[in-house]
């Protein structure tokens, strides 16, 4: 009954040299062929992931900028809307930790005022709860 035999799960070795941290901040990748604007979605001492609608081709080198940081890097993988970058030199862990703690708050109105109905009576339940 080899058909129902379970295969033992094979653990894949970790390929990354350093731990990744989730971040969310605006970034720019400057290259000779033009800049790509996007957002960093993860960061480590060795590299980063840049989410951008038009990622560059694999193998291109550039300067990654975010906040007050600038680091030379190379594109090592690309998919439809993001790319993986490896830094020329590892960046300090303090820079990674600072970026992972900084979360940009979205700006704009909390609610779309066009969706708020005006002139409607409150339900009887809310009136009942207020009278108690």
PDB file of C-alpha atoms in Angstrom:
ATOM      1  CA  UNK A   1       0.000   0.000   0.000  1.00  0.00           C
ATOM      2  CA  UNK A   2       2.589   2.496  -1.026  1.00  0.00           C
ATOM      3  CA  UNK A   3      -0.208   4.708  -2.266  1.00  0.00           C
ATOM      4  CA  UNK A   4      -1.163   5.741   1.283  1.00  0.00           C
ATOM      5  CA  UNK A   5       2.332   5.917   2.739  1.00  0.00           C
ATOM      6  CA  UNK A   6       3.212   9.255   4.303  1.00  0.00           C
ATOM      7  CA  UNK A   7       6.416  10.934   3.338  1.00  0.00           C
ATOM      8  CA  UNK A   8       8.314  12.532   6.173  1.00  0.00           C
ATOM      9  CA  UNK A   9       8.346  16.315   5.833  1.00  0.00           C
ATOM     10  CA  UNK A  10      11.754  17.506   4.815  1.00  0.00           C
ATOM     11  CA  UNK A  11      12.778  20.718   6.551  1.00  0.00           C
ATOM     12  CA  UNK A  12      14.256  23.200   4.126  1.00  0.00           C
ATOM     13  CA  UNK A  13      17.464  24.833   5.324  1.00  0.00           C
ATOM     14  CA  UNK A  14      17.258  28.601   5.905  1.00  0.00           C
ATOM     15  CA  UNK A  15      18.963  30.343   2.997  1.00  0.00           C
ATOM     16  CA  UNK A  16      19.123  33.789   4.552  1.00  0.00           C
ATOM     17  CA  UNK A  17      22.164  34.840   6.519  1.00  0.00           C
ATOM     18  CA  UNK A  18      20.235  37.140   8.872  1.00  0.00           C
ATOM     19  CA  UNK A  19      16.754  37.458  10.340  1.00  0.00           C
ATOM     20  CA  UNK A  20      14.193  39.565   8.415  1.00  0.00           C
ATOM     21  CA  UNK A  21      12.072  42.224  10.120  1.00  0.00           C
ATOM     22  CA  UNK A  22       8.692  43.434   8.886  1.00  0.00           C
ATOM     23  CA  UNK A  23       8.719  47.121   7.977  1.00  0.00           C
ATOM     24  CA  UNK A  24       6.385  49.484   6.155  1.00  0.00           C
ATOM     25  CA  UNK A  25       7.994  52.665   4.939  1.00  0.00           C
ATOM     26  CA  UNK A  26       8.337  54.545   1.653  1.00  0.00           C
ATOM     27  CA  UNK A  27      11.544  53.880  -0.292  1.00  0.00           C
ATOM     28  CA  UNK A  28      13.222  54.707  -3.581  1.00  0.00           C
ATOM     29  CA  UNK A  29      15.604  52.558  -5.589  1.00  0.00           C
ATOM     30  CA  UNK A  30      17.866  54.824  -7.679  1.00  0.00           C
ATOM     31  CA  UNK A  31      19.407  53.190 -10.750  1.00  0.00           C
ATOM     32  CA  UNK A  32      21.037  54.339 -13.971  1.00  0.00           C
ATOM     33  CA  UNK A  33      17.936  53.295 -15.918  1.00  0.00           C
ATOM     34  CA  UNK A  34      15.584  55.314 -13.709  1.00  0.00           C
ATOM     35  CA  UNK A  35      14.180  55.330 -10.207  1.00  0.00           C
ATOM     36  CA  UNK A  36      11.607  52.945  -8.747  1.00  0.00           C
ATOM     37  CA  UNK A  37       9.398  54.252  -5.964  1.00  0.00           C
ATOM     38  CA  UNK A  38       7.758  51.805  -3.598  1.00  0.00           C
ATOM     39  CA  UNK A  39       7.601  50.563  -0.021  1.00  0.00           C
ATOM     40  CA  UNK A  40       9.969  48.401   1.994  1.00  0.00           C
ATOM     41  CA  UNK A  41       8.066  45.407   3.333  1.00  0.00           C
ATOM     42  CA  UNK A  42      10.919  43.591   5.047  1.00  0.00           C
ATOM     43  CA  UNK A  43      14.478  44.408   5.996  1.00  0.00           C
ATOM     44  CA  UNK A  44      17.526  42.635   7.376  1.00  0.00           C
ATOM     45  CA  UNK A  45      21.197  43.395   7.793  1.00  0.00           C
ATOM     46  CA  UNK A  46      21.860  41.669   4.461  1.00  0.00           C
ATOM     47  CA  UNK A  47      18.963  42.784   2.254  1.00  0.00           C
ATOM     48  CA  UNK A  48      15.423  44.031   1.774  1.00  0.00           C
ATOM     49  CA  UNK A  49      12.205  43.542  -0.139  1.00  0.00           C
ATOM     50  CA  UNK A  50      10.883  46.476  -2.153  1.00  0.00           C
ATOM     51  CA  UNK A  51       7.230  46.438  -3.210  1.00  0.00           C
ATOM     52  CA  UNK A  52       6.842  48.497  -6.380  1.00  0.00           C
ATOM     53  CA  UNK A  53       4.427  48.333  -9.306  1.00  0.00           C
ATOM     54  CA  UNK A  54       7.276  48.259 -11.849  1.00  0.00           C
ATOM     55  CA  UNK A  55      10.224  46.307 -10.420  1.00  0.00           C
ATOM     56  CA  UNK A  56      13.615  46.449 -12.153  1.00  0.00           C
ATOM     57  CA  UNK A  57      15.216  43.443 -13.806  1.00  0.00           C
ATOM     58  CA  UNK A  58      17.311  40.963 -11.870  1.00  0.00           C
ATOM     59  CA  UNK A  59      21.017  41.803 -11.614  1.00  0.00           C
ATOM     60  CA  UNK A  60      20.667  45.603 -11.656  1.00  0.00           C
ATOM     61  CA  UNK A  61      22.607  47.586  -9.037  1.00  0.00           C
ATOM     62  CA  UNK A  62      21.365  50.745  -7.386  1.00  0.00           C
ATOM     63  CA  UNK A  63      21.076  52.914  -4.315  1.00  0.00           C
ATOM     64  CA  UNK A  64      18.203  52.137  -1.938  1.00  0.00           C
ATOM     65  CA  UNK A  65      16.936  55.157   0.009  1.00  0.00           C
ATOM     66  CA  UNK A  66      14.443  55.237   2.880  1.00  0.00           C
ATOM     67  CA  UNK A  67      14.021  57.657   5.786  1.00  0.00           C
ATOM     68  CA  UNK A  68      17.536  59.039   6.308  1.00  0.00           C
ATOM     69  CA  UNK A  69      19.317  55.917   4.984  1.00  0.00           C
ATOM     70  CA  UNK A  70      21.137  55.209   1.691  1.00  0.00           C
ATOM     71  CA  UNK A  71      22.699  51.824   0.886  1.00  0.00           C
ATOM     72  CA  UNK A  72      24.094  50.298  -2.307  1.00  0.00           C
ATOM     73  CA  UNK A  73      22.379  47.083  -3.321  1.00  0.00           C
ATOM     74  CA  UNK A  74      21.759  44.611  -6.126  1.00  0.00           C
ATOM     75  CA  UNK A  75      18.449  43.092  -7.300  1.00  0.00           C
ATOM     76  CA  UNK A  76      18.602  39.329  -6.736  1.00  0.00           C
ATOM     77  CA  UNK A  77      15.012  38.293  -7.562  1.00  0.00           C
ATOM     78  CA  UNK A  78      11.938  39.856  -9.168  1.00  0.00           C
ATOM     79  CA  UNK A  79       8.227  39.039  -9.340  1.00  0.00           C
ATOM     80  CA  UNK A  80       5.180  40.958 -10.610  1.00  0.00           C
ATOM     81  CA  UNK A  81       5.135  43.694  -7.972  1.00  0.00           C
ATOM     82  CA  UNK A  82       8.249  43.399  -5.813  1.00  0.00           C
ATOM     83  CA  UNK A  83      11.945  42.631  -5.849  1.00  0.00           C
ATOM     84  CA  UNK A  84      14.546  41.273  -3.464  1.00  0.00           C
ATOM     85  CA  UNK A  85      17.669  43.295  -2.793  1.00  0.00           C
ATOM     86  CA  UNK A  86      21.003  42.320  -1.277  1.00  0.00           C
ATOM     87  CA  UNK A  87      23.154  45.054   0.235  1.00  0.00           C
ATOM     88  CA  UNK A  88      26.721  45.572  -0.938  1.00  0.00           C
ATOM     89  CA  UNK A  89      27.764  45.690   2.747  1.00  0.00           C
ATOM     90  CA  UNK A  90      25.664  44.576   5.709  1.00  0.00           C
ATOM     91  CA  UNK A  91      23.846  47.449   7.388  1.00  0.00           C
ATOM     92  CA  UNK A  92      23.980  47.968  11.177  1.00  0.00           C
ATOM     93  CA  UNK A  93      21.397  46.096  13.243  1.00  0.00           C
ATOM     94  CA  UNK A  94      20.408  49.388  14.895  1.00  0.00           C
ATOM     95  CA  UNK A  95      19.230  50.684  11.478  1.00  0.00           C
ATOM     96  CA  UNK A  96      17.129  47.543  10.939  1.00  0.00           C
ATOM     97  CA  UNK A  97      15.575  47.780  14.406  1.00  0.00           C
ATOM     98  CA  UNK A  98      14.791  51.469  13.997  1.00  0.00           C
ATOM     99  CA  UNK A  99      13.079  50.865  10.638  1.00  0.00           C
ATOM    100  CA  UNK A 100      11.054  47.962  12.027  1.00  0.00           C
ATOM    101  CA  UNK A 101       9.763  50.126  14.896  1.00  0.00           C
ATOM    102  CA  UNK A 102       8.782  53.028  12.652  1.00  0.00           C
ATOM    103  CA  UNK A 103       5.320  52.488  11.231  1.00  0.00           C
ATOM    104  CA  UNK A 104       3.919  55.192   9.013  1.00  0.00           C
ATOM    105  CA  UNK A 105       0.357  56.139   9.966  1.00  0.00           C
ATOM    106  CA  UNK A 106      -2.014  56.413   7.024  1.00  0.00           C
ATOM    107  CA  UNK A 107      -3.235  59.916   6.380  1.00  0.00           C
ATOM    108  CA  UNK A 108      -6.669  60.998   5.292  1.00  0.00           C
ATOM    109  CA  UNK A 109     -10.169  60.998   6.723  1.00  0.00           C
ATOM    110  CA  UNK A 110     -11.194  58.213   9.072  1.00  0.00           C
ATOM    111  CA  UNK A 111     -14.583  57.817   7.371  1.00  0.00           C
ATOM    112  CA  UNK A 112     -16.049  58.718   4.033  1.00  0.00           C
ATOM    113  CA  UNK A 113     -18.660  61.285   4.992  1.00  0.00           C
ATOM    114  CA  UNK A 114     -20.698  60.391   1.911  1.00  0.00           C
ATOM    115  CA  UNK A 115     -21.466  57.003   3.491  1.00  0.00           C
ATOM    116  CA  UNK A 116     -22.985  58.478   6.656  1.00  0.00           C
ATOM    117  CA  UNK A 117     -26.787  58.628   6.386  1.00  0.00           C
ATOM    118  CA  UNK A 118     -28.236  61.935   7.535  1.00  0.00           C
ATOM    119  CA  UNK A 119     -31.696  62.591   8.948  1.00  0.00           C
ATOM    120  CA  UNK A 120     -32.492  59.024   9.983  1.00  0.00           C
ATOM    121  CA  UNK A 121     -33.999  58.206  13.350  1.00  0.00           C
ATOM    122  CA  UNK A 122     -32.028  56.093  15.757  1.00  0.00           C
ATOM    123  CA  UNK A 123     -33.237  52.634  16.492  1.00  0.00           C
ATOM    124  CA  UNK A 124     -35.430  52.060  19.532  1.00  0.00           C
ATOM    125  CA  UNK A 125     -32.758  49.817  21.069  1.00  0.00           C
ATOM    126  CA  UNK A 126     -30.222  52.657  21.279  1.00  0.00           C
ATOM    127  CA  UNK A 127     -32.893  54.956  22.822  1.00  0.00           C
ATOM    128  CA  UNK A 128     -33.743  52.251  25.353  1.00  0.00           C
ATOM    129  CA  UNK A 129     -30.085  51.781  26.318  1.00  0.00           C
ATOM    130  CA  UNK A 130     -29.614  55.536  26.830  1.00  0.00           C
ATOM    131  CA  UNK A 131     -32.583  55.810  29.207  1.00  0.00           C
ATOM    132  CA  UNK A 132     -31.139  53.262  31.633  1.00  0.00           C
TER     133      UNK A 132
END
